Structures are given as C-alpha cells and as structure tokens.
mmCIF file of C-alpha atoms in Angstrom:
data_model
loop_
_atom_site.group_PDB
_atom_site.id
_atom_site.type_symbol
_atom_site.label_atom_id
_atom_site.label_comp_id
_atom_site.label_asym_id
_atom_site.label_seq_id
_atom_site.Cartn_x
_atom_site.Cartn_y
_atom_site.Cartn_z
ATOM 1 C CA UNK I 1 84.619 71.818 75.307
ATOM 2 C CA UNK I 2 87.706 70.645 77.202
ATOM 3 C CA UNK I 3 89.828 73.326 75.528
ATOM 4 C CA UNK I 4 87.299 75.966 76.636
ATOM 5 C CA UNK I 5 87.469 74.702 80.225
ATOM 6 C CA UNK I 6 91.271 74.806 80.215
ATOM 7 C CA UNK I 7 91.346 78.310 78.735
ATOM 8 C CA UNK I 8 88.733 79.606 81.170
ATOM 9 C CA UNK I 9 90.573 78.167 84.154
ATOM 10 C CA UNK I 10 93.925 79.516 82.926
ATOM 11 C CA UNK I 11 92.495 83.021 82.583
ATOM 12 C CA UNK I 12 90.978 82.837 86.056
ATOM 13 C CA UNK I 13 94.282 81.618 87.516
ATOM 14 C CA UNK I 14 96.208 84.478 85.887
ATOM 15 C CA UNK I 15 93.770 87.074 87.219
ATOM 16 C CA UNK I 16 93.847 85.676 90.745
ATOM 17 C CA UNK I 17 97.614 85.386 90.996
ATOM 18 C CA UNK I 18 98.065 89.053 90.119
ATOM 19 C CA UNK I 19 97.557 89.749 93.815
ATOM 20 C CA UNK I 20 101.093 88.417 94.123
ATOM 21 C CA UNK I 21 102.332 91.280 91.947
ATOM 22 C CA UNK I 22 100.799 93.710 94.401
ATOM 23 C CA UNK I 23 102.524 92.006 97.293
ATOM 24 C CA UNK I 24 105.905 92.185 95.535
ATOM 25 C CA UNK I 25 105.450 95.896 94.853
ATOM 26 C CA UNK I 26 104.552 96.519 98.479
ATOM 27 C CA UNK I 27 107.635 94.987 100.104
ATOM 28 C CA UNK I 28 110.380 96.829 98.233
ATOM 29 C CA UNK I 29 111.429 98.747 101.343
ATOM 30 C CA UNK I 30 113.863 97.041 103.733
ATOM 31 C CA UNK I 31 113.264 99.480 106.612
ATOM 32 C CA UNK I 32 110.048 100.747 108.101
ATOM 33 C CA UNK I 33 108.861 103.824 106.213
ATOM 34 C CA UNK I 34 105.840 105.507 107.850
ATOM 35 C CA UNK I 35 104.980 107.619 104.798
ATOM 36 C CA UNK I 36 105.048 104.599 102.515
ATOM 37 C CA UNK I 37 102.897 102.627 104.947
ATOM 38 C CA UNK I 38 100.445 105.529 105.209
ATOM 39 C CA UNK I 39 100.157 105.905 101.445
ATOM 40 C CA UNK I 40 99.893 102.154 100.797
ATOM 41 C CA UNK I 41 97.193 101.589 103.420
ATOM 42 C CA UNK I 42 95.226 104.630 102.256
ATOM 43 C CA UNK I 43 95.574 103.483 98.653
ATOM 44 C CA UNK I 44 94.248 100.059 99.611
ATOM 45 C CA UNK I 45 91.329 101.660 101.458
ATOM 46 C CA UNK I 46 90.475 103.664 98.353
ATOM 47 C CA UNK I 47 90.491 100.495 96.281
ATOM 48 C CA UNK I 48 88.256 98.647 98.725
ATOM 49 C CA UNK I 49 85.777 101.497 99.242
ATOM 50 C CA UNK I 50 85.408 102.272 95.546
ATOM 51 C CA UNK I 51 85.054 98.689 94.387
ATOM 52 C CA UNK I 52 82.571 97.944 97.178
ATOM 53 C CA UNK I 53 80.185 100.823 96.494
ATOM 54 C CA UNK I 54 80.589 101.119 92.733
ATOM 55 C CA UNK I 55 81.057 97.537 91.558
ATOM 56 C CA UNK I 56 80.241 94.903 94.152
ATOM 57 C CA UNK I 57 76.982 96.346 95.517
ATOM 58 C CA UNK I 58 75.774 97.134 91.997
ATOM 59 C CA UNK I 59 76.587 93.589 90.882
ATOM 60 C CA UNK I 60 74.773 92.182 93.910
ATOM 61 C CA UNK I 61 71.657 94.232 93.250
ATOM 62 C CA UNK I 62 71.562 93.409 89.542
ATOM 63 C CA UNK I 63 71.966 89.727 90.341
ATOM 64 C CA UNK I 64 69.056 89.823 92.779
ATOM 65 C CA UNK I 65 66.890 91.845 90.368
ATOM 66 C CA UNK I 66 66.933 88.849 88.042
ATOM 67 C CA UNK I 67 64.700 86.972 90.477
ATOM 68 C CA UNK I 68 63.083 89.730 92.590
ATOM 69 C CA UNK I 69 61.445 93.067 91.962
ATOM 70 C CA UNK I 70 63.642 96.161 92.319
ATOM 71 C CA UNK I 71 62.567 97.020 95.866
ATOM 72 C CA UNK I 72 63.013 93.477 97.195
ATOM 73 C CA UNK I 73 66.398 93.175 95.487
ATOM 74 C CA UNK I 74 67.496 96.453 97.085
ATOM 75 C CA UNK I 75 66.358 95.259 100.531
ATOM 76 C CA UNK I 76 68.325 92.028 100.179
ATOM 77 C CA UNK I 77 71.383 93.955 98.968
ATOM 78 C CA UNK I 78 71.315 96.381 101.881
ATOM 79 C CA UNK I 79 70.695 93.558 104.351
ATOM 80 C CA UNK I 80 73.617 91.549 102.987
ATOM 81 C CA UNK I 81 75.861 94.628 103.176
ATOM 82 C CA UNK I 82 75.243 95.175 106.891
ATOM 83 C CA UNK I 83 75.360 91.453 107.646
ATOM 84 C CA UNK I 84 78.863 91.521 106.182
ATOM 85 C CA UNK I 85 79.811 94.450 108.424
ATOM 86 C CA UNK I 86 78.501 92.810 111.584
ATOM 87 C CA UNK I 87 80.057 89.475 110.639
ATOM 88 C CA UNK I 88 83.566 90.880 110.222
ATOM 89 C CA UNK I 89 83.176 93.082 113.309
ATOM 90 C CA UNK I 90 82.320 89.984 115.337
ATOM 91 C CA UNK I 91 85.159 87.995 113.794
ATOM 92 C CA UNK I 92 87.584 90.838 114.450
ATOM 93 C CA UNK I 93 87.179 90.312 118.183
ATOM 94 C CA UNK I 94 88.397 86.722 117.976
ATOM 95 C CA UNK I 95 91.353 86.981 115.597
ATOM 96 C CA UNK I 96 94.500 85.830 117.416
ATOM 97 C CA UNK I 97 97.012 88.449 118.457
ATOM 98 C CA UNK I 98 100.502 87.996 117.106
ATOM 99 C CA UNK I 99 103.316 88.991 119.453
ATOM 100 C CA UNK I 100 106.071 89.740 116.992
ATOM 101 C CA UNK I 101 109.010 91.882 118.016
ATOM 102 C CA UNK I 102 110.310 94.694 115.827
ATOM 103 C CA UNK I 103 113.664 96.419 115.751
ATOM 104 C CA UNK I 104 112.121 99.769 114.855
ATOM 105 C CA UNK I 105 110.560 101.567 117.799
ATOM 106 C CA UNK I 106 108.683 103.896 115.454
ATOM 107 C CA UNK I 107 106.845 101.022 113.789
ATOM 108 C CA UNK I 108 103.129 100.541 114.508
ATOM 109 C CA UNK I 109 101.709 97.775 116.672
ATOM 110 C CA UNK I 110 102.507 94.406 115.125
ATOM 111 C CA UNK I 111 99.326 92.893 116.515
ATOM 112 C CA UNK I 112 97.240 95.615 114.907
ATOM 113 C CA UNK I 113 98.948 95.349 111.545
ATOM 114 C CA UNK I 114 98.799 91.562 111.496
ATOM 115 C CA UNK I 115 95.092 91.573 112.300
ATOM 116 C CA UNK I 116 94.558 94.147 109.560
ATOM 117 C CA UNK I 117 96.343 91.946 107.044
ATOM 118 C CA UNK I 118 94.373 88.864 108.072
ATOM 119 C CA UNK I 119 91.087 90.738 107.780
ATOM 120 C CA UNK I 120 92.045 92.027 104.343
ATOM 121 C CA UNK I 121 93.074 88.528 103.243
ATOM 122 C CA UNK I 122 89.753 87.123 104.447
ATOM 123 C CA UNK I 123 87.665 89.807 102.758
ATOM 124 C CA UNK I 124 89.536 89.602 99.476
ATOM 125 C CA UNK I 125 89.460 85.813 99.566
ATOM 126 C CA UNK I 126 85.674 85.900 99.950
ATOM 127 C CA UNK I 127 85.484 88.479 97.186
ATOM 128 C CA UNK I 128 87.753 86.563 94.822
ATOM 129 C CA UNK I 129 85.915 83.263 95.292
ATOM 130 C CA UNK I 130 82.664 84.213 93.482
ATOM 131 C CA UNK I 131 84.607 86.600 91.226
ATOM 132 C CA UNK I 132 86.671 83.633 90.051
ATOM 133 C CA UNK I 133 83.524 81.691 89.262
ATOM 134 C CA UNK I 134 82.103 84.654 87.341
ATOM 135 C CA UNK I 135 85.316 85.016 85.332
ATOM 136 C CA UNK I 136 85.376 81.308 84.584
ATOM 137 C CA UNK I 137 81.770 81.156 83.414
ATOM 138 C CA UNK I 138 82.222 84.302 81.317
ATOM 139 C CA UNK I 139 85.244 82.792 79.584
ATOM 140 C CA UNK I 140 83.364 79.537 79.025
ATOM 141 C CA UNK I 141 80.545 81.417 77.326
ATOM 142 C CA UNK I 142 82.825 83.605 75.188
ATOM 143 C CA UNK I 143 86.638 83.274 75.299
ATOM 144 C CA UNK I 144 87.135 86.784 73.862
ATOM 145 C CA UNK I 145 84.907 88.242 76.568
ATOM 146 C CA UNK I 146 86.791 86.189 79.142
ATOM 147 C CA UNK I 147 90.120 87.714 78.094
ATOM 148 C CA UNK I 148 88.719 91.214 78.607
ATOM 149 C CA UNK I 149 87.418 90.312 82.054
ATOM 150 C CA UNK I 150 90.743 88.714 82.974
ATOM 151 C CA UNK I 151 92.725 91.840 82.075
ATOM 152 C CA UNK I 152 90.455 94.093 84.117
ATOM 153 C CA UNK I 153 90.416 91.784 87.147
ATOM 154 C CA UNK I 154 94.180 91.272 86.955
ATOM 155 C CA UNK I 155 94.753 95.037 87.091
ATOM 156 C CA UNK I 156 92.539 95.626 90.086
ATOM 157 C CA UNK I 157 93.871 92.523 91.872
ATOM 158 C CA UNK I 158 97.299 94.171 92.062
ATOM 159 C CA UNK I 159 96.256 96.878 94.573
ATOM 160 C CA UNK I 160 94.167 94.279 96.416
ATOM 161 C CA UNK I 161 97.395 92.320 96.934
ATOM 162 C CA UNK I 162 98.920 95.442 98.440
ATOM 163 C CA UNK I 163 96.072 95.619 100.955
ATOM 164 C CA UNK I 164 97.059 92.212 102.320
ATOM 165 C CA UNK I 165 100.840 92.329 101.993
ATOM 166 C CA UNK I 166 101.668 95.773 103.412
ATOM 167 C CA UNK I 167 100.378 95.318 106.972
ATOM 168 C CA UNK I 168 101.634 91.719 107.211
ATOM 169 C CA UNK I 169 105.090 92.685 105.952
ATOM 170 C CA UNK I 170 105.516 95.510 108.447
ATOM 171 C CA UNK I 171 104.175 93.305 111.247
ATOM 172 C CA UNK I 172 106.442 90.343 110.565
ATOM 173 C CA UNK I 173 109.333 91.886 108.589
ATOM 174 C CA UNK I 174 108.974 88.812 106.395
ATOM 175 C CA UNK I 175 108.612 89.244 102.645
ATOM 176 C CA UNK I 176 107.831 85.551 102.415
ATOM 177 C CA UNK I 177 104.856 85.732 104.791
ATOM 178 C CA UNK I 178 103.531 88.887 103.133
ATOM 179 C CA UNK I 179 103.707 87.231 99.727
ATOM 180 C CA UNK I 180 102.168 83.945 100.921
ATOM 181 C CA UNK I 181 99.116 85.579 102.534
ATOM 182 C CA UNK I 182 98.588 87.807 99.518
ATOM 183 C CA UNK I 183 99.081 84.860 97.178
ATOM 184 C CA UNK I 184 96.534 82.775 99.097
ATOM 185 C CA UNK I 185 93.890 85.520 98.958
ATOM 186 C CA UNK I 186 94.298 85.594 95.174
ATOM 187 C CA UNK I 187 94.304 81.801 94.956
ATOM 188 C CA UNK I 188 90.680 81.904 96.088
ATOM 189 C CA UNK I 189 89.820 83.031 92.551
ATOM 190 C CA UNK I 190 90.820 79.863 90.654
ATOM 191 C CA UNK I 191 89.573 77.782 93.581
ATOM 192 C CA UNK I 192 86.205 79.500 93.228
ATOM 193 C CA UNK I 193 86.184 78.576 89.554
ATOM 194 C CA UNK I 194 86.946 74.926 90.272
ATOM 195 C CA UNK I 195 84.513 74.565 93.149
ATOM 196 C CA UNK I 196 81.775 76.335 91.241
ATOM 197 C CA UNK I 197 82.242 74.288 88.114
ATOM 198 C CA UNK I 198 82.541 70.838 89.650
ATOM 199 C CA UNK I 199 80.337 71.131 92.726
ATOM 200 C CA UNK I 200 78.065 74.139 92.859
ATOM 201 C CA UNK I 201 77.336 74.904 89.225
ATOM 202 C CA UNK I 202 73.812 73.449 89.583
ATOM 203 C CA UNK I 203 73.224 74.857 93.071
ATOM 204 C CA UNK I 204 74.435 78.457 92.880
ATOM 205 C CA UNK I 205 71.800 80.916 91.760
ATOM 206 C CA UNK I 206 71.339 84.667 91.466
ATOM 207 C CA UNK I 207 70.122 84.850 95.061
ATOM 208 C CA UNK I 208 73.295 83.223 96.351
ATOM 209 C CA UNK I 209 75.595 85.481 94.352
ATOM 210 C CA UNK I 210 73.690 88.614 95.296
ATOM 211 C CA UNK I 211 73.923 87.942 99.032
ATOM 212 C CA UNK I 212 77.592 86.900 98.884
ATOM 213 C CA UNK I 213 78.648 89.966 96.925
ATOM 214 C CA UNK I 214 76.714 92.419 99.106
ATOM 215 C CA UNK I 215 78.148 90.851 102.264
ATOM 216 C CA UNK I 216 81.689 91.068 100.901
ATOM 217 C CA UNK I 217 81.128 94.754 100.154
ATOM 218 C CA UNK I 218 80.221 95.295 103.804
ATOM 219 C CA UNK I 219 83.317 93.414 104.956
ATOM 220 C CA UNK I 220 85.634 95.495 102.771
ATOM 221 C CA UNK I 221 84.072 98.806 103.843
ATOM 222 C CA UNK I 222 84.400 97.827 107.512
ATOM 223 C CA UNK I 223 88.082 96.989 107.091
ATOM 224 C CA UNK I 224 88.715 100.273 105.294
ATOM 225 C CA UNK I 225 87.103 102.509 107.892
ATOM 226 C CA UNK I 226 87.975 100.489 110.973
ATOM 227 C CA UNK I 227 91.552 99.488 110.176
ATOM 228 C CA UNK I 228 93.174 100.911 107.061
ATOM 229 C CA UNK I 229 92.278 104.616 107.252
ATOM 230 C CA UNK I 230 92.839 105.096 111.015
ATOM 231 C CA UNK I 231 96.234 103.393 110.819
ATOM 232 C CA UNK I 232 97.207 105.407 107.759
ATOM 233 C CA UNK I 233 96.367 108.608 109.651
ATOM 234 C CA UNK I 234 98.532 107.524 112.575
ATOM 235 C CA UNK I 235 101.685 107.147 110.500
ATOM 236 C CA UNK I 236 101.257 109.911 107.952
ATOM 237 C CA UNK I 237 99.444 113.184 107.422
ATOM 238 C CA UNK I 238 95.730 113.363 106.784
ATOM 239 C CA UNK I 239 96.494 114.954 103.413
ATOM 240 C CA UNK I 240 98.682 111.991 102.415
ATOM 241 C CA UNK I 241 95.950 109.610 103.565
ATOM 242 C CA UNK I 242 93.337 111.513 101.561
ATOM 243 C CA UNK I 243 95.359 111.492 98.361
ATOM 244 C CA UNK I 244 96.250 107.843 98.885
ATOM 245 C CA UNK I 245 92.532 107.019 99.084
ATOM 246 C CA UNK I 246 91.803 109.075 95.974
ATOM 247 C CA UNK I 247 94.656 107.421 94.077
ATOM 248 C CA UNK I 248 93.288 103.982 94.960
ATOM 249 C CA UNK I 249 89.837 105.002 93.752
ATOM 250 C CA UNK I 250 91.216 106.403 90.497
ATOM 251 C CA UNK I 251 93.149 103.232 89.692
ATOM 252 C CA UNK I 252 90.172 101.040 90.517
ATOM 253 C CA UNK I 253 87.870 103.228 88.420
ATOM 254 C CA UNK I 254 90.207 102.909 85.432
ATOM 255 C CA UNK I 255 90.415 99.130 85.816
ATOM 256 C CA UNK I 256 86.637 98.815 86.028
ATOM 257 C CA UNK I 257 86.206 100.879 82.844
ATOM 258 C CA UNK I 258 87.984 98.059 81.029
ATOM 259 C CA UNK I 259 84.845 95.975 81.582
ATOM 260 C CA UNK I 260 82.847 98.329 79.364
#
C-alpha cells in the first residue's frame, strides 16, 4: 500500500513539474521578439481553448452525470462554466499592476503581460489541483494506468507552462521569475494529490469535481479570448495568431489521444 502511494505521488509530481519544461522552452530568447511572443501566446490560447471545450467540460459533465440525470448535469456544467468566467473577470479588475521598466520600446505593456501571466498561473493552478488528485487516485487504483495518465498530462503540461512563462518573462525580463511562476502553477498538481489524499478524500465527491472542472474551463476560455489572443494580434499578424492557435490545439489533441 505504501509503495503504491509513493509511486502514485511520484507520477503526479513528474506530470506537474513538466510545466517547468514549458517555461524553459519559452525563455530561450534574450531580446524581445514580437513574432515569437505572438506565436507563443496564440499557441497557449489554442491549448487552453481546446482542453477547456474538449476535455475539461466533458470531464465535468461526465462527473456530474454519475449523480444527476443528463439534463441536470448539463445545467450544472454550463452554470459552473459561466461562474468561472465571471469569477476571473471580477478578479482581473483587482490584480495589482506591476510597473516594470523595459529597455525595448517595441515591447508590449509590462502591466498587461504580467497580469496575463498571473491569470494564466491562477487558472492552470486551479486546473492542476483536481487534475493532480485524479492522476494520483488513478495510479493508486492501477499503476500501469497511472503511468499512461502521467505521460499524457506531462505532455500537455509543457504548453501550459508556456502560457504562464512567456508573458511574465517579457514583462520582467527575468528567466527566474518566469520559471518560478510556471513551476508553482505545476506544483499545484502534486499538492492537489496530497491535499486530496490526506484531507479531502472522504469529502470530495462527483458534484465537487464537476463544478470545479467546469469553472476552470470558463476561467481558461476567458483568459484566452480576453488576454492571450488580443495581445498576440497586437504583436504579430492575424495569420500567425491563427496558426499558433491551431498548432496549440493540434498538440493538445495529440496529448489527449494518449488517454485512449
């Protein structure tokens, strides 16, 4: 039993920390590059939009259908989705502005980029928390199944790390800060496993998971349409933004197929 717990936690930790790989890939440029920023932000938006509509909302609805009829489960899912949107929209108004100077006059607003990174970190942290618990419980039930889940989550955590690190790096010019914020958003995954196992394992139910997942989907969609895509369009062509979004969706689709 103890060996299963250790293995399950180790797998969850590996999956969560792969956001750090995304952050390392996103800060390879020493100077501000508007085309890279455009492509990276659009790519991140594609990841968030695809995973929200294809995976997270579907998971939320299926979770709720275990305790409610199909119509009621759908109502709860939709309600949670828009609650997530309104929650992050409200929170967006109160995030602190960061007055950070830049040496590049062509760079975008540091305040805007920093807020974007913080929003992405918050959304992905909320997403990774229950995801970590799900990975942990899956590995506890069947270690072989847990390995498969870990590989898939690790792959799609890499572009999620980019979503956090890119705007923070260009706002602060600090690779360290970009990595730390991205790392912390991924750390929510093993924390979710620990908290769920030791504290909430007898309290969390399908209703809780369904509402959390649907709300997180709303948060991620809001960030994509309100922050990532508009900023990508500002610093690159619409065509580059479009193909960045599509590329993010393609990579996320491939990673999700590994669950099958």
